[in-house]
Amino acid sequence: MKSILKLMQAHIRRGKDAFFGILLLMSLITFSFSGTVSNDDVLRNELEKNFAEENVGDLVIMMYDDNLTEDMLSSLDSNTKVAGYSVKKLMYLKSLPVVDGHEEEVVLNFRRWNEDINIFNDSSDGFTEDNELKQGEILLPYKLKMNKRMKPGAEISFTTSSGRIEKYTVKGFYEDKVFGATTVTDSYCVLPEEDYDRLAAEELDHTDSPRRLLLMAAEIHIYAADGVTAADLSRDLTDGPLIRSANAVSSRQHLMELFEMYSNTGTRGMAVFTLILLTAILITMHNSISASVEMEYTDLGILRALGFSVSRIRLIYVAEYVLALVAGSILGIIVSIPVCAVLIRKWMNITCILTDTGVSLFKCAVMAIAMIFVCIGFIFIATSKVSRISPVRAISGGRREVYFDSRLNSRIRKHPFSLSLVLRQLNTHRRSYAGTAFIVAILVYFLVSITLLTANLDPDKLFSTTKGEINILNTGGLTISNADEIEDAVREMDSGASLYTKSSHRMIVDWEFVSVDSFRRTEDQYDIIDGRQPKFDNEIMLTKNLADDLGKTIGDTVTVTYMDKKDEYIVTGYFQTIFEFGNVSMMTSEGMTKLGYNDIREAQVSLSDTSKKDEITDMLNSRFADRLSASENKESATMLTYKKIVNVLMNSSIYTMYVVILIFAAVVVVMLCRRSFIRERTDIGIFKALGMSAGSLRNQFALRFAAVALIGSVVGGAASAFLARKMIAFMLKIVGLTDIKAAVSPMTFALPAAAVCICFFVFAYIVSGKIKSVDVRELITE
Amino acid sequence: MKKTILSAKEVFKSFAHNGKQVHILTGMNVDIYEGDFTVIMGASGSGKSTTLYVLSGMDGATGGSVIYNGEDLTKLSEKKLSVLRYSDFGFVFQQMHLVSNLSLYENIIVPGYLNKKRSASETEKRADELLEKMGISDIRDHLPSQCSGGEQQRCAIARAVINEPKLLFADEPTGALNRKNTSEVLDLLTELNRNGQSILMVTHDLKAACRASRILYIEDGRIIGDLDLAMYDEKDEKSRETQVNAWLTSLEW
């Protein structure tokens, strides 16, 4: 053992670049995944804790109080699959709130204050001790902090069903443990007990009002009996009135996934990234070990002649590289500690819950150890050529079979002279450079994939909704049936104008409770993957995700149930959307009214003569005041928030990955260059003695690695052209995107390839600086 | 009157070792003449190889000047020295130092391609002639590792003269060879000199030194002996050896 340690120390001293190179690469990998793993871990732990504290049911049903009956609740009592249930009350606001005099496009709901509510402190890294809420104050969920107007001290007002204006002052932001994620459209605000009770009582007096702006609702938490899953429970209750009358039905798991949506995508991406970097490390190690065996051929022969067995010699390499890998893992995890804290805090902008910010040391260590074991296996494979070293031959200088792994097959020419020498060098050590080219190929593949991913997650495309100059809010009377009347009225003033409407409600499609959308005009509504949009009232289009879940293909029939009506619809095509994680379907307006649903959720007017915008807006407000409220169409605060989140996520992820990959490429090329330089030192000295200038030798050296990078880039680019879409689809399936359709331009491939080639050339040129500084005499010392 | 091709004036060469200065050349003064086969001899550690490397510009001097063609080599930039190495000078090393992944032919032709004054075809033609002359034409596509020491050294000589240098430097070119190969290499060098090639060679071998037309003896970093000889004729080899041996003995070699 002592001899192995001594030899290992000597080996490290001699080949410091390989040791530190592997150390650095391993630290990059562990640094990269520590943040994601830790974020996922702390988030899941916090969610489990929060959901337990809030006693969230296995199934959570939201419905209007008007639709909830005692019989529905009694049916739960007698259901053997139900262990129990609880009901929480809330209020839905059906008008837009006004914040400091400006109408905000945000959906607010109200809960009653309770003593368990946590209010964030000013720096949002903890909670205040004072969580009391006085009359006239309101607490907003943390996700609304991104809205510039909604800050402490701002005044929020809204109109009640009786026509009265209610005003509140924002006290601060609280942690909504169940519905607080930015991925949940509605925002649940907290009102003081007295104000909440007063509004609830007032609402009860106005149930017959034609314009009900505050609706009482119930949040029913159903707990599954032992051995019953949420899916079983949902299927069991599907045909019953409870689910058919619901506004929304979510499982506990689904509610948690709302918090974890983006981090799960990040995890999948990071898994692929880590695998790619690990492959690159394995190849780099192989190259390094091969070069080491080759250069130390004589020394290894001497060791064998002295009695060292092959396995002992291989242990030296294993010990050296394991030490580098372990040290790198520890370094990577240590460096990630402060970065994790920052990352997890940033992630709070999406989850809106307070979590720990520490690194999940155990999980990160386990992952690092698993990777080290894979590397150990690989080191044994890479050192297999040690067994082919003949002691006598090594000592007497015969190393032909080790030194050359190819015959000469590219001519040396005067023009182009440098290039012909470069090609000769590439041919001479083909296997080694092939490994390097492979590393480049996978790095370029990943960079191209990231670029494609960005293009497909363009927020303007993902979150585009119907467009128009005038936005129409349904105040209670806007229906699919009277949409024609409104459009005709608009066309009296602008003959080229069009009314766009969207209706949407959760319905049961076969056995899944999903959002069903319909549009007055269907062009460009969704990204169609296959088939066509529905044209007739018995047709429906599904997302690929939903179709797979239901086990349906184009041409099959699904049953759609809404309240007490159900009908059959033929699947005409697939589309994809990020909304509702892809649990969305689409039918015609006629198909929807057939089921008895006639409401319009949102509407816009698109004008051909925009100068008439104000005039038409006024006309709509005066003529149709009983059913709608018209205003200039501005992108909603929610949509802006979503776009901002996606932009921030995408940009920071991409820049980080580009930087990590280029650092990785730089470390790899420096390691390989140093090895090549040591191996070719004498040849470089000879060329210098023959009259080649240092500059020309450096250019050749750097050009060689740039050529390797170019070959790798071509391979990586070609691989990404065929495989990247599938990989990205796998990563994005979790958020509802199943088909990657973004246009590919030459720049998609050229930019990553150029970045890696330039990186290789630059760093090879830097390492080759030794050519200039080392004396000819020193290079060829006799 | 012989023409001076290279001139060293008060050349010093020192280097630091364990904190102390070690002086190798201590005020070397020597002129090398065109057409001469000059040999530098001396005891081990006397500075023979250092003299060769400093005079050829391969190594820098700590002081003094080395004048070639009116220019001081010790003050030339690395770029200009590079040009000199392929255009005006040739170098033969003791360990041959052929590039391991180039064939014998390619080892010869690579410095030839650096010469911008000759076209590729002219260079290739000259390389073919040199291969023939050196007797290694039938192994032209072999790698150095596939050839004997003598074959490699003959290739190294061909490489050194591909661009018809003004001065050929040779550092113990027969040091790593057996007797047969030594004789072949010395014959080649002698013939080159007969055809007008100026040679400056370092050796500790008496037989190799006898091929010279001039022998310089170095001791403690300075030339302390200078012997002129007639052009080599193998018929006079024995008497030549006796003459040189006597001279060297007088210098306590």
mmCIF file of C-alpha atoms in Angstrom, chain A residues 197-517:
data_model
loop_
_atom_site.group_PDB
_atom_site.id
_atom_site.type_symbol
_atom_site.label_atom_id
_atom_site.label_comp_id
_atom_site.label_asym_id
_atom_site.label_seq_id
_atom_site.Cartn_x
_atom_site.Cartn_y
_atom_site.Cartn_z
ATOM 1 C CA ASP A 197 -67.718 38.040 7.683
ATOM 2 C CA ARG A 198 -69.360 41.326 6.743
ATOM 3 C CA LEU A 199 -68.824 40.760 3.015
ATOM 4 C CA ALA A 200 -70.008 37.161 3.271
ATOM 5 C CA ALA A 201 -73.195 38.279 5.005
ATOM 6 C CA GLU A 202 -73.721 41.006 2.402
ATOM 7 C CA GLU A 203 -73.247 38.491 -0.378
ATOM 8 C CA LEU A 204 -75.897 36.219 1.086
ATOM 9 C CA ASP A 205 -78.350 39.113 0.740
ATOM 10 C CA HIS A 206 -77.555 39.502 -2.950
ATOM 11 C CA THR A 207 -77.763 35.966 -4.307
ATOM 12 C CA ASP A 208 -80.560 37.075 -6.645
ATOM 13 C CA SER A 209 -78.650 40.096 -7.928
ATOM 14 C CA PRO A 210 -78.185 40.029 -11.737
ATOM 15 C CA ARG A 211 -74.625 41.258 -11.329
ATOM 16 C CA ARG A 212 -72.899 39.184 -8.713
ATOM 17 C CA LEU A 213 -69.328 40.323 -8.360
ATOM 18 C CA LEU A 214 -68.462 38.454 -5.180
ATOM 19 C CA LEU A 215 -69.260 34.764 -5.129
ATOM 20 C CA MET A 216 -68.970 32.494 -2.111
ATOM 21 C CA ALA A 217 -67.088 29.305 -2.791
ATOM 22 C CA ALA A 218 -66.041 26.165 -1.000
ATOM 23 C CA GLU A 219 -62.721 24.374 -1.003
ATOM 24 C CA ILE A 220 -63.464 20.735 -0.217
ATOM 25 C CA HIS A 221 -60.551 18.588 0.912
ATOM 26 C CA ILE A 222 -61.301 14.896 0.547
ATOM 27 C CA TYR A 223 -59.045 12.358 2.295
ATOM 28 C CA ALA A 224 -58.685 8.974 0.676
ATOM 29 C CA ALA A 225 -59.102 5.813 2.714
ATOM 30 C CA ASP A 226 -56.090 3.555 3.203
ATOM 31 C CA GLY A 227 -54.941 1.923 0.000
ATOM 32 C CA VAL A 228 -56.959 4.308 -2.189
ATOM 33 C CA THR A 229 -55.066 6.640 -4.527
ATOM 34 C CA ALA A 230 -56.167 10.094 -5.599
ATOM 35 C CA ALA A 231 -56.695 8.793 -9.149
ATOM 36 C CA ASP A 232 -58.964 5.990 -7.840
ATOM 37 C CA LEU A 233 -60.872 8.507 -5.773
ATOM 38 C CA SER A 234 -61.264 10.887 -8.705
ATOM 39 C CA ARG A 235 -62.538 8.107 -10.967
ATOM 40 C CA ASP A 236 -64.925 6.940 -8.292
ATOM 41 C CA LEU A 237 -66.387 10.405 -7.811
ATOM 42 C CA THR A 238 -66.374 11.344 -11.497
ATOM 43 C CA ASP A 239 -69.926 10.350 -12.277
ATOM 44 C CA GLY A 240 -71.224 11.935 -9.109
ATOM 45 C CA PRO A 241 -72.647 15.467 -8.853
ATOM 46 C CA LEU A 242 -69.755 16.723 -6.694
ATOM 47 C CA ILE A 243 -67.155 16.623 -9.446
ATOM 48 C CA ARG A 244 -69.604 17.455 -12.224
ATOM 49 C CA SER A 245 -70.515 20.683 -10.457
ATOM 50 C CA ALA A 246 -66.967 21.596 -9.556
ATOM 51 C CA ASN A 247 -64.993 24.542 -10.926
ATOM 52 C CA ALA A 248 -61.725 22.724 -10.422
ATOM 53 C CA VAL A 249 -60.515 19.373 -9.142
ATOM 54 C CA SER A 250 -56.884 18.812 -8.246
ATOM 55 C CA SER A 251 -55.023 16.036 -6.555
ATOM 56 C CA ARG A 252 -52.595 16.768 -3.746
ATOM 57 C CA GLN A 253 -49.798 15.651 -6.049
ATOM 58 C CA HIS A 254 -50.966 18.015 -8.785
ATOM 59 C CA LEU A 255 -51.069 20.934 -6.342
ATOM 60 C CA MET A 256 -47.495 20.160 -5.318
ATOM 61 C CA GLU A 257 -46.472 19.949 -8.964
ATOM 62 C CA LEU A 258 -47.742 23.480 -9.454
ATOM 63 C CA PHE A 259 -44.889 24.568 -7.194
ATOM 64 C CA GLU A 260 -42.416 22.147 -8.711
ATOM 65 C CA MET A 261 -43.297 22.629 -12.375
ATOM 66 C CA TYR A 262 -40.314 24.676 -13.459
ATOM 67 C CA SER A 263 -37.873 23.025 -11.085
ATOM 68 C CA ASN A 264 -38.892 19.622 -12.468
ATOM 69 C CA THR A 265 -38.107 20.843 -15.967
ATOM 70 C CA GLY A 266 -34.832 22.155 -14.631
ATOM 71 C CA THR A 267 -34.124 18.795 -12.997
ATOM 72 C CA ARG A 268 -34.654 16.932 -16.245
ATOM 73 C CA GLY A 269 -32.433 19.392 -18.042
ATOM 74 C CA MET A 270 -29.786 19.129 -15.342
ATOM 75 C CA ALA A 271 -29.898 15.309 -15.488
ATOM 76 C CA VAL A 272 -29.123 15.440 -19.205
ATOM 77 C CA PHE A 273 -26.460 18.104 -18.628
ATOM 78 C CA THR A 274 -24.787 16.078 -15.865
ATOM 79 C CA LEU A 275 -24.792 12.949 -18.022
ATOM 80 C CA ILE A 276 -23.166 14.864 -20.837
ATOM 81 C CA LEU A 277 -20.473 16.322 -18.596
ATOM 82 C CA LEU A 278 -19.845 12.924 -17.011
ATOM 83 C CA THR A 279 -19.354 11.372 -20.457
ATOM 84 C CA ALA A 280 -16.921 14.143 -21.294
ATOM 85 C CA ILE A 281 -15.009 13.512 -18.051
ATOM 86 C CA LEU A 282 -14.777 9.794 -18.790
ATOM 87 C CA ILE A 283 -13.366 10.454 -22.241
ATOM 88 C CA THR A 284 -10.941 13.048 -20.890
ATOM 89 C CA MET A 285 -9.756 10.607 -18.243
ATOM 90 C CA HIS A 286 -9.300 7.932 -20.874
ATOM 91 C CA ASN A 287 -7.232 10.279 -23.027
ATOM 92 C CA SER A 288 -5.199 11.385 -20.050
ATOM 93 C CA ILE A 289 -4.500 7.826 -18.896
ATOM 94 C CA SER A 290 -3.604 6.666 -22.418
ATOM 95 C CA ALA A 291 -1.209 9.552 -22.877
ATOM 96 C CA SER A 292 0.289 8.904 -19.458
ATOM 97 C CA VAL A 293 0.847 5.194 -20.173
ATOM 98 C CA GLU A 294 2.428 6.113 -23.488
ATOM 99 C CA MET A 295 4.736 8.752 -22.077
ATOM 100 C CA GLU A 296 5.721 6.728 -19.028
ATOM 101 C CA TYR A 297 6.096 3.510 -20.975
ATOM 102 C CA THR A 298 9.695 3.022 -19.909
ATOM 103 C CA ASP A 299 8.984 3.827 -16.253
ATOM 104 C CA LEU A 300 6.069 1.419 -16.205
ATOM 105 C CA GLY A 301 8.268 -1.220 -17.799
ATOM 106 C CA ILE A 302 10.809 -0.651 -15.031
ATOM 107 C CA LEU A 303 8.072 -1.078 -12.397
ATOM 108 C CA ARG A 304 6.999 -4.317 -13.977
ATOM 109 C CA ALA A 305 10.600 -5.484 -14.124
ATOM 110 C CA LEU A 306 10.866 -4.682 -10.392
ATOM 111 C CA GLY A 307 7.932 -6.916 -9.587
ATOM 112 C CA PHE A 308 4.904 -4.623 -9.688
ATOM 113 C CA SER A 309 1.898 -6.513 -10.973
ATOM 114 C CA VAL A 310 -0.436 -5.031 -13.568
ATOM 115 C CA SER A 311 -3.225 -4.621 -11.010
ATOM 116 C CA ARG A 312 -0.890 -2.778 -8.633
ATOM 117 C CA ILE A 313 0.090 -0.368 -11.368
ATOM 118 C CA ARG A 314 -3.549 0.148 -12.274
ATOM 119 C CA LEU A 315 -4.299 0.859 -8.629
ATOM 120 C CA ILE A 316 -1.900 3.809 -8.829
ATOM 121 C CA TYR A 317 -4.066 5.351 -11.516
ATOM 122 C CA VAL A 318 -7.268 4.496 -9.671
ATOM 123 C CA ALA A 319 -5.941 6.045 -6.459
ATOM 124 C CA GLU A 320 -4.797 9.195 -8.257
ATOM 125 C CA TYR A 321 -7.994 9.780 -10.171
ATOM 126 C CA VAL A 322 -10.294 8.867 -7.292
ATOM 127 C CA LEU A 323 -8.454 11.384 -5.148
ATOM 128 C CA ALA A 324 -8.970 14.017 -7.851
ATOM 129 C CA LEU A 325 -12.649 13.075 -8.216
ATOM 130 C CA VAL A 326 -13.319 13.126 -4.486
ATOM 131 C CA ALA A 327 -11.469 16.400 -3.996
ATOM 132 C CA GLY A 328 -13.332 17.858 -6.964
ATOM 133 C CA SER A 329 -16.697 16.731 -5.594
ATOM 134 C CA ILE A 330 -15.979 18.264 -2.210
ATOM 135 C CA LEU A 331 -14.773 21.476 -3.807
ATOM 136 C CA GLY A 332 -17.798 21.640 -6.095
ATOM 137 C CA ILE A 333 -20.212 21.152 -3.225
ATOM 138 C CA ILE A 334 -18.436 23.702 -1.036
ATOM 139 C CA VAL A 335 -18.448 26.302 -3.807
ATOM 140 C CA SER A 336 -22.113 25.618 -4.475
ATOM 141 C CA ILE A 337 -23.126 26.433 -0.883
ATOM 142 C CA PRO A 338 -23.304 30.200 -1.295
ATOM 143 C CA VAL A 339 -24.548 29.877 -4.869
ATOM 144 C CA CYS A 340 -27.307 27.505 -3.750
ATOM 145 C CA ALA A 341 -28.475 29.999 -1.196
ATOM 146 C CA VAL A 342 -28.787 32.656 -3.888
ATOM 147 C CA LEU A 343 -30.401 30.278 -6.395
ATOM 148 C CA ILE A 344 -32.973 28.967 -3.934
ATOM 149 C CA ARG A 345 -33.845 32.491 -2.864
ATOM 150 C CA LYS A 346 -34.320 33.467 -6.514
ATOM 151 C CA TRP A 347 -36.500 30.413 -6.998
ATOM 152 C CA MET A 348 -38.782 31.787 -4.325
ATOM 153 C CA ASN A 349 -40.067 34.214 -6.970
ATOM 154 C CA ILE A 350 -41.739 31.221 -8.621
ATOM 155 C CA THR A 351 -42.723 29.077 -5.644
ATOM 156 C CA CYS A 352 -43.470 31.997 -3.319
ATOM 157 C CA ILE A 353 -42.805 29.890 -0.235
ATOM 158 C CA LEU A 354 -39.945 30.229 2.174
ATOM 159 C CA THR A 355 -37.576 27.286 2.193
ATOM 160 C CA ASP A 356 -34.215 26.416 3.634
ATOM 161 C CA THR A 357 -31.309 27.491 1.473
ATOM 162 C CA GLY A 358 -28.777 24.842 2.397
ATOM 163 C CA VAL A 359 -27.193 22.303 0.090
ATOM 164 C CA SER A 360 -28.640 18.797 0.344
ATOM 165 C CA LEU A 361 -25.312 17.338 1.344
ATOM 166 C CA PHE A 362 -26.464 13.753 1.604
ATOM 167 C CA LYS A 363 -28.115 13.610 -1.836
ATOM 168 C CA CYS A 364 -25.282 15.487 -3.523
ATOM 169 C CA ALA A 365 -22.731 13.210 -1.865
ATOM 170 C CA VAL A 366 -24.620 10.094 -2.958
ATOM 171 C CA MET A 367 -24.768 11.356 -6.548
ATOM 172 C CA ALA A 368 -21.084 12.245 -6.504
ATOM 173 C CA ILE A 369 -20.175 8.817 -5.101
ATOM 174 C CA ALA A 370 -22.250 7.088 -7.786
ATOM 175 C CA MET A 371 -20.418 9.040 -10.471
ATOM 176 C CA ILE A 372 -17.059 8.227 -8.895
ATOM 177 C CA PHE A 373 -17.880 4.519 -9.002
ATOM 178 C CA VAL A 374 -18.713 4.818 -12.703
ATOM 179 C CA CYS A 375 -15.389 6.601 -13.213
ATOM 180 C CA ILE A 376 -13.497 3.869 -11.328
ATOM 181 C CA GLY A 377 -14.919 1.248 -13.652
ATOM 182 C CA PHE A 378 -13.831 3.348 -16.565
ATOM 183 C CA ILE A 379 -10.320 3.848 -15.202
ATOM 184 C CA PHE A 380 -9.899 0.094 -15.046
ATOM 185 C CA ILE A 381 -10.920 -0.157 -18.682
ATOM 186 C CA ALA A 382 -8.603 2.697 -19.701
ATOM 187 C CA THR A 383 -5.600 1.161 -17.900
ATOM 188 C CA SER A 384 -6.006 -2.200 -19.570
ATOM 189 C CA LYS A 385 -3.113 -1.392 -21.924
ATOM 190 C CA VAL A 386 -0.760 -1.528 -18.940
ATOM 191 C CA SER A 387 -1.025 -5.298 -19.211
ATOM 192 C CA ARG A 388 0.452 -5.095 -22.728
ATOM 193 C CA ILE A 389 3.672 -3.446 -21.564
ATOM 194 C CA SER A 390 6.614 -5.784 -22.001
ATOM 195 C CA PRO A 391 9.257 -4.828 -19.392
ATOM 196 C CA VAL A 392 12.185 -5.719 -21.620
ATOM 197 C CA ARG A 393 10.856 -3.926 -24.643
ATOM 198 C CA ALA A 394 9.900 -0.873 -22.632
ATOM 199 C CA ILE A 395 13.334 -0.536 -21.092
ATOM 200 C CA SER A 396 15.096 -1.093 -24.394
ATOM 201 C CA GLY A 397 13.013 1.596 -25.999
ATOM 202 C CA GLY A 398 10.658 -0.437 -28.165
ATOM 203 C CA ARG A 399 7.288 1.173 -27.881
ATOM 204 C CA ARG A 400 6.048 1.030 -31.366
ATOM 205 C CA GLU A 401 2.799 -0.660 -30.575
ATOM 206 C CA VAL A 402 2.005 1.898 -27.909
ATOM 207 C CA TYR A 403 3.195 5.043 -29.584
ATOM 208 C CA PHE A 404 1.586 4.728 -32.981
ATOM 209 C CA ASP A 405 -2.008 3.809 -33.429
ATOM 210 C CA SER A 406 -2.225 4.657 -37.096
ATOM 211 C CA ARG A 407 -0.212 4.509 -40.283
ATOM 212 C CA LEU A 408 0.888 7.617 -42.127
ATOM 213 C CA ASN A 409 -1.710 8.449 -44.673
ATOM 214 C CA SER A 410 -1.792 12.195 -45.247
ATOM 215 C CA ARG A 411 0.889 13.748 -47.426
ATOM 216 C CA ILE A 412 3.096 16.560 -46.239
ATOM 217 C CA ARG A 413 2.808 19.337 -48.767
ATOM 218 C CA LYS A 414 4.403 22.737 -49.237
ATOM 219 C CA HIS A 415 0.974 24.268 -49.752
ATOM 220 C CA PRO A 416 -0.770 24.208 -47.358
ATOM 221 C CA PHE A 417 2.255 23.310 -45.252
ATOM 222 C CA SER A 418 0.947 24.025 -41.778
ATOM 223 C CA LEU A 419 -2.338 22.291 -42.445
ATOM 224 C CA SER A 420 -0.597 19.184 -43.782
ATOM 225 C CA LEU A 421 1.504 18.980 -40.606
ATOM 226 C CA VAL A 422 -1.655 19.476 -38.533
ATOM 227 C CA LEU A 423 -3.388 16.636 -40.343
ATOM 228 C CA ARG A 424 -0.354 14.401 -39.859
ATOM 229 C CA GLN A 425 -0.459 15.041 -36.117
ATOM 230 C CA LEU A 426 -4.186 14.308 -36.022
ATOM 231 C CA ASN A 427 -3.640 11.049 -37.875
ATOM 232 C CA THR A 428 -0.765 9.972 -35.687
ATOM 233 C CA HIS A 429 -2.829 10.111 -32.518
ATOM 234 C CA ARG A 430 -6.187 9.467 -34.066
ATOM 235 C CA ARG A 431 -7.719 7.632 -31.156
ATOM 236 C CA SER A 432 -6.822 10.321 -28.682
ATOM 237 C CA TYR A 433 -8.157 13.102 -30.893
ATOM 238 C CA ALA A 434 -11.247 11.086 -31.699
ATOM 239 C CA GLY A 435 -12.032 11.063 -27.993
ATOM 240 C CA THR A 436 -11.554 14.815 -27.853
ATOM 241 C CA ALA A 437 -13.736 15.309 -30.912
ATOM 242 C CA PHE A 438 -16.408 13.220 -29.218
ATOM 243 C CA ILE A 439 -16.296 15.467 -26.168
ATOM 244 C CA VAL A 440 -16.717 18.485 -28.432
ATOM 245 C CA ALA A 441 -19.579 16.751 -30.209
ATOM 246 C CA ILE A 442 -21.532 16.245 -26.998
ATOM 247 C CA LEU A 443 -20.815 19.768 -25.774
ATOM 248 C CA VAL A 444 -21.984 21.264 -29.072
ATOM 249 C CA TYR A 445 -24.981 18.936 -29.087
ATOM 250 C CA PHE A 446 -25.996 20.234 -25.712
ATOM 251 C CA LEU A 447 -25.462 23.881 -26.635
ATOM 252 C CA VAL A 448 -27.539 23.482 -29.801
ATOM 253 C CA SER A 449 -30.237 21.783 -27.734
ATOM 254 C CA ILE A 450 -30.257 24.661 -25.280
ATOM 255 C CA THR A 451 -30.562 27.116 -28.165
ATOM 256 C CA LEU A 452 -33.509 25.143 -29.577
ATOM 257 C CA LEU A 453 -35.064 24.999 -26.135
ATOM 258 C CA THR A 454 -34.883 28.787 -25.841
ATOM 259 C CA ALA A 455 -36.512 29.222 -29.200
ATOM 260 C CA ASN A 456 -39.377 26.946 -28.187
ATOM 261 C CA LEU A 457 -39.872 28.647 -24.862
ATOM 262 C CA ASP A 458 -40.180 32.090 -26.372
ATOM 263 C CA PRO A 459 -42.610 33.693 -23.888
ATOM 264 C CA ASP A 460 -44.393 35.755 -26.528
ATOM 265 C CA LYS A 461 -45.278 32.584 -28.396
ATOM 266 C CA LEU A 462 -46.042 30.452 -25.365
ATOM 267 C CA PHE A 463 -48.280 32.881 -23.600
ATOM 268 C CA SER A 464 -49.918 34.607 -26.498
ATOM 269 C CA THR A 465 -53.626 34.951 -26.102
ATOM 270 C CA THR A 466 -56.180 36.394 -28.428
ATOM 271 C CA LYS A 467 -55.184 39.772 -29.651
ATOM 272 C CA GLY A 468 -57.182 42.912 -30.118
ATOM 273 C CA GLU A 469 -57.203 46.569 -29.274
ATOM 274 C CA ILE A 470 -60.196 46.415 -26.947
ATOM 275 C CA ASN A 471 -60.532 44.037 -24.027
ATOM 276 C CA ILE A 472 -64.004 42.964 -22.896
ATOM 277 C CA LEU A 473 -64.634 41.765 -19.379
ATOM 278 C CA ASN A 474 -67.707 39.625 -18.795
ATOM 279 C CA THR A 475 -69.598 41.167 -15.904
ATOM 280 C CA GLY A 476 -72.278 38.531 -15.904
ATOM 281 C CA GLY A 477 -74.282 38.583 -19.103
ATOM 282 C CA LEU A 478 -71.825 37.937 -21.903
ATOM 283 C CA THR A 479 -72.585 34.622 -23.584
ATOM 284 C CA ILE A 480 -71.694 32.749 -26.730
ATOM 285 C CA SER A 481 -75.302 33.236 -27.891
ATOM 286 C CA ASN A 482 -75.167 37.047 -27.807
ATOM 287 C CA ALA A 483 -71.666 37.449 -29.210
ATOM 288 C CA ASP A 484 -73.030 38.051 -32.732
ATOM 289 C CA GLU A 485 -75.049 40.994 -31.482
ATOM 290 C CA ILE A 486 -71.970 42.609 -30.002
ATOM 291 C CA GLU A 487 -69.875 42.048 -33.103
ATOM 292 C CA ASP A 488 -72.626 43.534 -35.296
ATOM 293 C CA ALA A 489 -72.704 46.598 -33.067
ATOM 294 C CA VAL A 490 -68.943 47.031 -33.418
ATOM 295 C CA ARG A 491 -69.102 46.571 -37.188
ATOM 296 C CA GLU A 492 -71.569 49.400 -37.442
ATOM 297 C CA MET A 493 -68.632 51.630 -36.551
ATOM 298 C CA ASP A 494 -65.746 49.663 -38.047
ATOM 299 C CA SER A 495 -66.811 47.255 -40.771
ATOM 300 C CA GLY A 496 -63.512 45.380 -40.692
ATOM 301 C CA ALA A 497 -63.540 44.737 -36.948
ATOM 302 C CA SER A 498 -63.912 41.264 -35.427
ATOM 303 C CA LEU A 499 -64.904 39.963 -32.037
ATOM 304 C CA TYR A 500 -62.738 37.201 -30.564
ATOM 305 C CA THR A 501 -64.046 35.250 -27.619
ATOM 306 C CA LYS A 502 -62.753 32.451 -25.472
ATOM 307 C CA SER A 503 -64.886 30.219 -23.336
ATOM 308 C CA SER A 504 -63.282 27.880 -20.902
ATOM 309 C CA HIS A 505 -64.478 25.570 -18.212
ATOM 310 C CA ARG A 506 -63.269 22.426 -16.574
ATOM 311 C CA MET A 507 -65.176 19.432 -17.729
ATOM 312 C CA ILE A 508 -64.752 15.702 -17.527
ATOM 313 C CA VAL A 509 -63.210 14.281 -20.687
ATOM 314 C CA ASP A 510 -63.615 10.515 -20.385
ATOM 315 C CA TRP A 511 -62.421 10.337 -16.759
ATOM 316 C CA GLU A 512 -60.003 13.271 -16.635
ATOM 317 C CA PHE A 513 -61.083 16.644 -15.262
ATOM 318 C CA VAL A 514 -59.534 19.079 -17.691
ATOM 319 C CA SER A 515 -59.960 22.548 -19.090
ATOM 320 C CA VAL A 516 -62.141 22.625 -22.214
ATOM 321 C CA ASP A 517 -61.721 25.756 -24.350
#
